[in-house]
Amino acid sequence: MRNWGECVPNFSEGRRAGSIGRLEAAVASGGAELLDLHADPDHNRCVLTLAGPLASAAEAVLAASAVAVESIDLRTHRGTHPRIGAVDVVPITPLWATPRSACIEAAREIGERLWRDLRVPVYYYGEAASREGRRRLESVRRLGFERLGPLARDGEVRPDVGGPSLHPSAGACCVGVRPFLAAFNVQLAARDAAAARRIAGALRESAGGLPGVKALGMYLESAGVAQVSMNLTRLDLTPLDAAYDAVCAAASRLGVQVLGSEIVGLVPRAALGPAPARLRIADFGPGMILEERLEDALSGGRAGMPRGPGRARGVRQG
């Protein structure tokens, strides 16, 4: 199928079930297929995975964005996950024969309408970036909402669309096009974030670690565990089992027990490796595999969809 895409909007809301439900309903009203929903109170963030014709996916994202801008106030928002906006990041990935140029066009349409309709300025990243220095999501989002606001008029950090001031309560949004990635977290039996941060620092590609690995270390207060939270952006080089083994090895050297892992959103089947059971993925089942969910959605089925608010302990996408 041409001009179909996977879209994974991340919203800065993971605690209020009513608001999360409104975001879910808004996505459904846009005509795309909602494949998965993850929400987490510690990160105070939810990730919705949807698929469909790019025009339908754009309408779904914009409908949910209107809800987010109306209901999320970053001036009082607190959570462990970095963010610059109520609609923090909207990545698009082409499905099947869809050309990347069509996804870039859809990203630009979403960006223009976020500013025109909701007055949320936009930064383009990934393959949709209009500046080479903004290809990496972390380079765009590094300042966070609180620090970015006073600096947004500066040419180096001025939004690509709209601005220069951020939306007073909803901040800005990052919209981009990227390949498939896996959001994969490993939980540690630790009473603070120190070990997780050391492990995350060693695993990052930018520090000489594993190819395509972006990682943060944090402590999840409500769960009482530490977490190595990863985005695996080169699944051909570092699939989930390789990342898991690396965390286990580093944790062993520090004398820290690994409790298990989790997938946020969906992952391609090939990224799991030959023996996913040994990764101790929480609630693992076919509903976490992208191809399974797409096949189910296209056939009109409902099996395993979605996992729902509160099931995920950690969120990291983009």
Coordinates of C-alpha atoms in Angstrom, one line a residue:
M1 CA 0.0 0.0 0.0
R2 CA 1.2 3.5 -0.9
N3 CA 1.1 6.5 1.3
W4 CA 0.6 4.6 4.6
G5 CA 2.6 5.5 7.6
E6 CA 3.1 4.6 11.3
C7 CA 2.8 7.7 13.5
V8 CA 3.7 7.7 17.2
P9 CA 2.7 11.0 18.8
N10 CA 4.0 11.5 22.4
F11 CA 1.9 13.6 24.7
S12 CA 3.0 15.1 28.1
E13 CA 0.2 13.4 30.1
G14 CA 0.6 10.1 31.9
R15 CA -1.4 10.5 35.1
R16 CA -5.0 11.7 34.4
A17 CA -7.0 8.9 33.0
G18 CA -9.7 11.2 31.7
S19 CA -7.3 13.3 29.7
I20 CA -5.6 10.2 28.3
G21 CA -9.0 8.8 27.3
R22 CA -9.8 12.1 25.5
L23 CA -6.5 11.8 23.5
E24 CA -7.4 8.2 22.6
A25 CA -10.9 9.2 21.5
A26 CA -9.5 12.1 19.4
V27 CA -7.1 9.8 17.5
A28 CA -10.0 7.4 16.7
S29 CA -12.0 10.3 15.4
G30 CA -9.3 11.1 12.9
G31 CA -9.8 7.9 10.9
A32 CA -6.5 6.2 11.5
E33 CA -6.1 2.8 13.3
L34 CA -5.0 3.1 16.9
L35 CA -2.6 0.2 17.4
D36 CA -1.3 0.8 20.9
L37 CA -1.4 3.2 23.8
H38 CA 1.2 3.4 26.7
A39 CA 1.0 5.8 29.6
D40 CA 3.3 6.2 32.6
P41 CA 2.8 8.4 35.7
D42 CA 6.5 8.7 36.6
H43 CA 7.4 10.0 33.1
N44 CA 4.0 11.7 33.0
R45 CA 3.8 10.9 29.3
C46 CA 1.7 8.8 27.0
V47 CA 2.6 7.3 23.6
L48 CA 0.0 6.5 21.0
T49 CA 0.9 4.3 18.0
L50 CA -1.4 4.7 15.0
A51 CA -1.3 3.7 11.3
G52 CA -3.2 4.6 8.2
P53 CA -3.1 6.7 5.1
L54 CA -0.9 9.7 5.8
A55 CA -3.8 12.1 5.4
S56 CA -5.8 10.2 8.0
A57 CA -2.9 9.9 10.3
A58 CA -2.3 13.6 10.1
E59 CA -6.0 14.3 11.0
A60 CA -5.8 12.0 13.9
V61 CA -2.6 13.6 15.3
L62 CA -4.1 17.1 14.9
A63 CA -7.4 16.1 16.6
A64 CA -5.5 14.7 19.6
S65 CA -3.1 17.7 19.6
A66 CA -6.1 20.1 20.0
V67 CA -7.1 18.1 23.1
A68 CA -3.5 18.2 24.4
V69 CA -3.1 21.9 24.0
E70 CA -6.4 22.5 25.8
S71 CA -5.8 20.1 28.7
I72 CA -2.0 20.0 29.3
D73 CA -0.2 23.0 31.0
L74 CA 3.6 22.5 31.0
R75 CA 3.9 25.3 33.5
T76 CA 2.7 22.9 36.2
H77 CA 3.7 19.6 34.5
R78 CA 6.2 17.5 36.3
G79 CA 7.8 14.2 35.1
T80 CA 11.1 12.5 34.6
H81 CA 11.0 12.5 30.8
P82 CA 12.5 15.4 28.8
R83 CA 9.9 17.5 27.0
I84 CA 9.3 20.8 25.2
G85 CA 5.6 20.5 24.5
A86 CA 2.2 19.2 25.4
V87 CA 2.4 17.5 22.0
D88 CA 6.1 16.8 22.5
V89 CA 7.1 14.8 19.5
V90 CA 5.3 13.4 16.4
P91 CA 7.5 10.9 14.4
I92 CA 6.3 9.4 11.1
T93 CA 7.7 6.2 9.6
P94 CA 6.8 5.0 6.1
L95 CA 5.0 1.7 5.8
W96 CA 5.3 -0.7 2.8
A97 CA 6.0 1.1 -0.5
T98 CA 5.3 4.6 0.9
P99 CA 8.1 7.0 -0.3
R100 CA 9.8 9.0 2.4
S101 CA 9.1 12.1 0.5
A102 CA 5.4 11.6 1.2
C103 CA 6.0 11.3 4.9
I104 CA 8.1 14.4 4.9
E105 CA 5.2 16.2 3.1
A106 CA 2.8 14.9 5.8
A107 CA 5.2 16.1 8.6
R108 CA 5.3 19.6 7.0
E109 CA 1.5 19.7 6.8
I110 CA 1.2 18.7 10.5
G111 CA 3.7 21.3 11.4
E112 CA 2.0 24.1 9.5
R113 CA -1.4 23.3 11.0
L114 CA -0.1 23.0 14.5
W115 CA 1.0 26.6 14.2
R116 CA -1.9 27.8 12.1
D117 CA -4.7 26.2 14.1
L118 CA -3.2 25.8 17.6
R119 CA -0.4 28.4 17.7
V120 CA 2.1 25.8 18.7
P121 CA 5.5 26.4 17.0
V122 CA 7.3 23.5 15.5
Y123 CA 10.8 22.1 15.1
Y124 CA 11.4 19.6 12.2
Y125 CA 13.8 16.8 12.9
G126 CA 15.0 13.5 11.4
E127 CA 14.6 13.3 7.6
A128 CA 12.1 16.2 7.8
A129 CA 14.8 18.6 9.3
S130 CA 15.3 21.8 7.5
R131 CA 18.7 22.3 9.2
E132 CA 21.4 19.7 9.5
G133 CA 21.9 20.5 13.2
R134 CA 18.3 19.5 13.9
R135 CA 18.4 16.0 12.6
R136 CA 18.8 14.5 16.0
L137 CA 15.8 14.8 18.3
E138 CA 17.9 15.3 21.4
S139 CA 19.6 18.3 19.8
V140 CA 16.2 19.9 19.4
R141 CA 14.8 18.9 22.8
R142 CA 17.9 19.3 24.9
L143 CA 16.9 22.6 26.6
G144 CA 13.4 21.4 27.8
F145 CA 10.3 23.6 28.0
E146 CA 11.6 25.8 30.9
R147 CA 14.9 26.7 29.4
L148 CA 13.8 26.9 25.7
G149 CA 11.1 29.5 26.2
P150 CA 13.3 32.5 27.0
L151 CA 15.8 31.6 24.2
A152 CA 13.4 30.8 21.4
R153 CA 13.9 34.2 19.7
D154 CA 17.6 33.3 19.1
G155 CA 18.4 32.2 15.6
E156 CA 20.0 29.0 16.8
V157 CA 16.9 27.8 18.6
R158 CA 14.1 29.7 16.9
P159 CA 11.3 27.3 15.7
D160 CA 11.1 26.3 12.1
V161 CA 7.4 27.2 11.9
G162 CA 5.8 29.9 14.0
G163 CA 7.1 31.6 17.1
P164 CA 9.4 33.0 18.0
S165 CA 7.7 32.7 21.4
L166 CA 6.5 29.3 22.5
H167 CA 2.8 28.6 23.3
P168 CA 2.5 29.8 26.9
S169 CA 1.2 26.5 28.3
A170 CA 1.7 24.0 25.5
G171 CA 5.3 24.9 24.5
A172 CA 6.5 23.6 21.1
C173 CA 6.4 20.4 19.1
C174 CA 9.0 18.3 17.3
V175 CA 7.7 16.7 14.1
G176 CA 9.9 14.4 12.1
V177 CA 10.4 11.4 9.8
R178 CA 12.5 8.5 10.9
P179 CA 13.0 4.8 10.4
F180 CA 11.5 2.2 12.8
L181 CA 13.0 2.3 16.3
A182 CA 12.4 0.3 19.4
A183 CA 11.7 2.0 22.8
F184 CA 13.1 -0.5 25.2
N185 CA 13.5 -0.2 28.9
V186 CA 15.3 -2.4 31.4
Q187 CA 14.4 -2.3 35.1
L188 CA 17.0 -2.5 37.9
A189 CA 16.7 -3.4 41.6
A190 CA 18.1 -0.1 42.8
R191 CA 17.0 2.6 45.2
D192 CA 18.2 5.5 43.1
A193 CA 19.2 6.4 39.6
A194 CA 23.0 6.3 40.0
A195 CA 23.6 2.8 38.6
A196 CA 21.0 3.3 35.8
R197 CA 22.7 6.6 34.8
R198 CA 26.2 4.9 34.7
I199 CA 24.9 2.1 32.5
A200 CA 23.0 4.4 30.2
G201 CA 26.1 6.6 29.8
A202 CA 28.2 3.6 28.8
L203 CA 25.7 2.2 26.3
R204 CA 25.0 5.5 24.4
E205 CA 26.4 5.5 20.9
S206 CA 27.5 9.1 21.4
A207 CA 29.8 7.9 24.2
G208 CA 31.3 5.0 22.2
G209 CA 28.7 2.5 23.2
L210 CA 26.4 0.4 21.1
P211 CA 25.4 1.6 17.6
G212 CA 22.1 3.4 17.4
V213 CA 21.5 3.5 21.2
K214 CA 20.2 6.5 22.9
A215 CA 19.8 6.0 26.7
L216 CA 18.8 7.7 29.9
G217 CA 19.0 6.4 33.5
M218 CA 16.3 7.4 35.9
Y219 CA 14.5 6.3 39.1
L220 CA 10.8 5.5 39.0
E221 CA 9.3 6.6 42.3
S222 CA 6.0 4.9 42.0
A223 CA 7.5 1.6 41.0
G224 CA 10.5 1.8 43.4
V225 CA 13.0 0.7 40.7
A226 CA 15.7 2.3 38.5
Q227 CA 15.4 2.2 34.8
V228 CA 17.7 2.2 31.8
S229 CA 15.4 3.8 29.2
M230 CA 16.6 3.3 25.6
N231 CA 15.7 4.2 22.1
L232 CA 17.3 1.7 19.7
T233 CA 17.5 3.5 16.3
R234 CA 19.6 1.0 14.4
L235 CA 17.8 -2.3 15.0
D236 CA 19.8 -4.0 12.3
L237 CA 23.0 -3.4 14.4
T238 CA 21.6 -3.4 17.9
P239 CA 18.4 -5.4 18.3
L240 CA 16.7 -5.8 21.7
D241 CA 18.6 -8.8 22.8
A242 CA 22.0 -7.1 22.2
A243 CA 20.9 -4.1 24.3
Y244 CA 19.5 -6.3 27.0
D245 CA 22.7 -8.3 27.2
A246 CA 24.8 -5.2 27.4
V247 CA 22.7 -3.8 30.3
C248 CA 22.9 -7.1 32.1
A249 CA 26.7 -7.2 31.8
A250 CA 27.1 -3.7 33.0
A251 CA 24.7 -4.2 35.9
S252 CA 26.5 -7.4 36.9
R253 CA 29.8 -5.4 37.1
L254 CA 28.1 -2.9 39.4
G255 CA 26.5 -5.7 41.5
V256 CA 22.9 -4.6 40.6
Q257 CA 20.1 -7.1 39.8
V258 CA 18.2 -6.8 36.5
L259 CA 14.5 -7.3 37.1
G260 CA 13.2 -7.5 33.6
S261 CA 12.4 -5.3 30.6
E262 CA 9.5 -3.7 28.7
I263 CA 8.6 -2.5 25.3
V264 CA 7.0 0.9 24.8
G265 CA 4.7 1.0 21.8
L266 CA 5.4 -1.7 19.1
V267 CA 8.5 -3.3 17.6
P268 CA 9.2 -5.0 14.3
R269 CA 9.3 -8.8 14.7
A270 CA 12.9 -9.0 13.5
A271 CA 14.1 -6.7 16.3
L272 CA 13.3 -9.1 19.1
G273 CA 16.0 -11.6 18.3
P274 CA 15.7 -15.4 18.3
A275 CA 14.6 -15.9 22.0
P276 CA 12.5 -13.0 23.2
A277 CA 11.4 -15.0 26.3
R278 CA 14.8 -14.6 27.9
L279 CA 14.5 -10.8 27.8
R280 CA 11.7 -11.0 30.5
I281 CA 9.6 -8.5 28.7
A282 CA 6.6 -7.5 30.8
D283 CA 3.3 -8.8 29.5
F284 CA 4.9 -9.9 26.3
G285 CA 2.6 -11.1 23.6
P286 CA 1.9 -10.8 19.8
G287 CA 0.1 -7.5 20.5
M288 CA 3.5 -5.9 20.9
I289 CA 4.7 -6.9 17.5
L290 CA 4.1 -4.2 14.8
E291 CA 3.4 -6.7 12.0
E292 CA 0.8 -8.5 14.1
R293 CA -1.0 -5.3 15.0
L294 CA -1.0 -4.1 11.5
E295 CA -2.4 -7.4 10.2
D296 CA -5.0 -7.4 12.9
A297 CA -6.1 -3.8 12.2
L298 CA -6.3 -4.3 8.4
S299 CA -8.4 -7.4 8.9
G300 CA -10.8 -5.5 11.2
G301 CA -9.7 -7.5 14.3
R302 CA -9.3 -6.2 17.8
A303 CA -7.1 -8.8 19.4
G304 CA -4.6 -7.4 21.8
M305 CA -5.4 -3.7 21.2
P306 CA -4.5 -1.6 22.9
R307 CA -2.7 -2.4 26.1
G308 CA -4.1 0.7 27.7
P309 CA -3.2 3.4 30.2
G310 CA -1.0 2.5 33.1
R311 CA 0.4 -0.8 31.7
A312 CA 3.8 0.6 30.9
R313 CA 6.2 1.7 33.6
G314 CA 8.4 3.7 31.4
V315 CA 8.1 5.7 28.2
R316 CA 10.7 6.7 25.7
Q317 CA 9.9 7.4 22.1
G318 CA 10.7 9.9 19.4

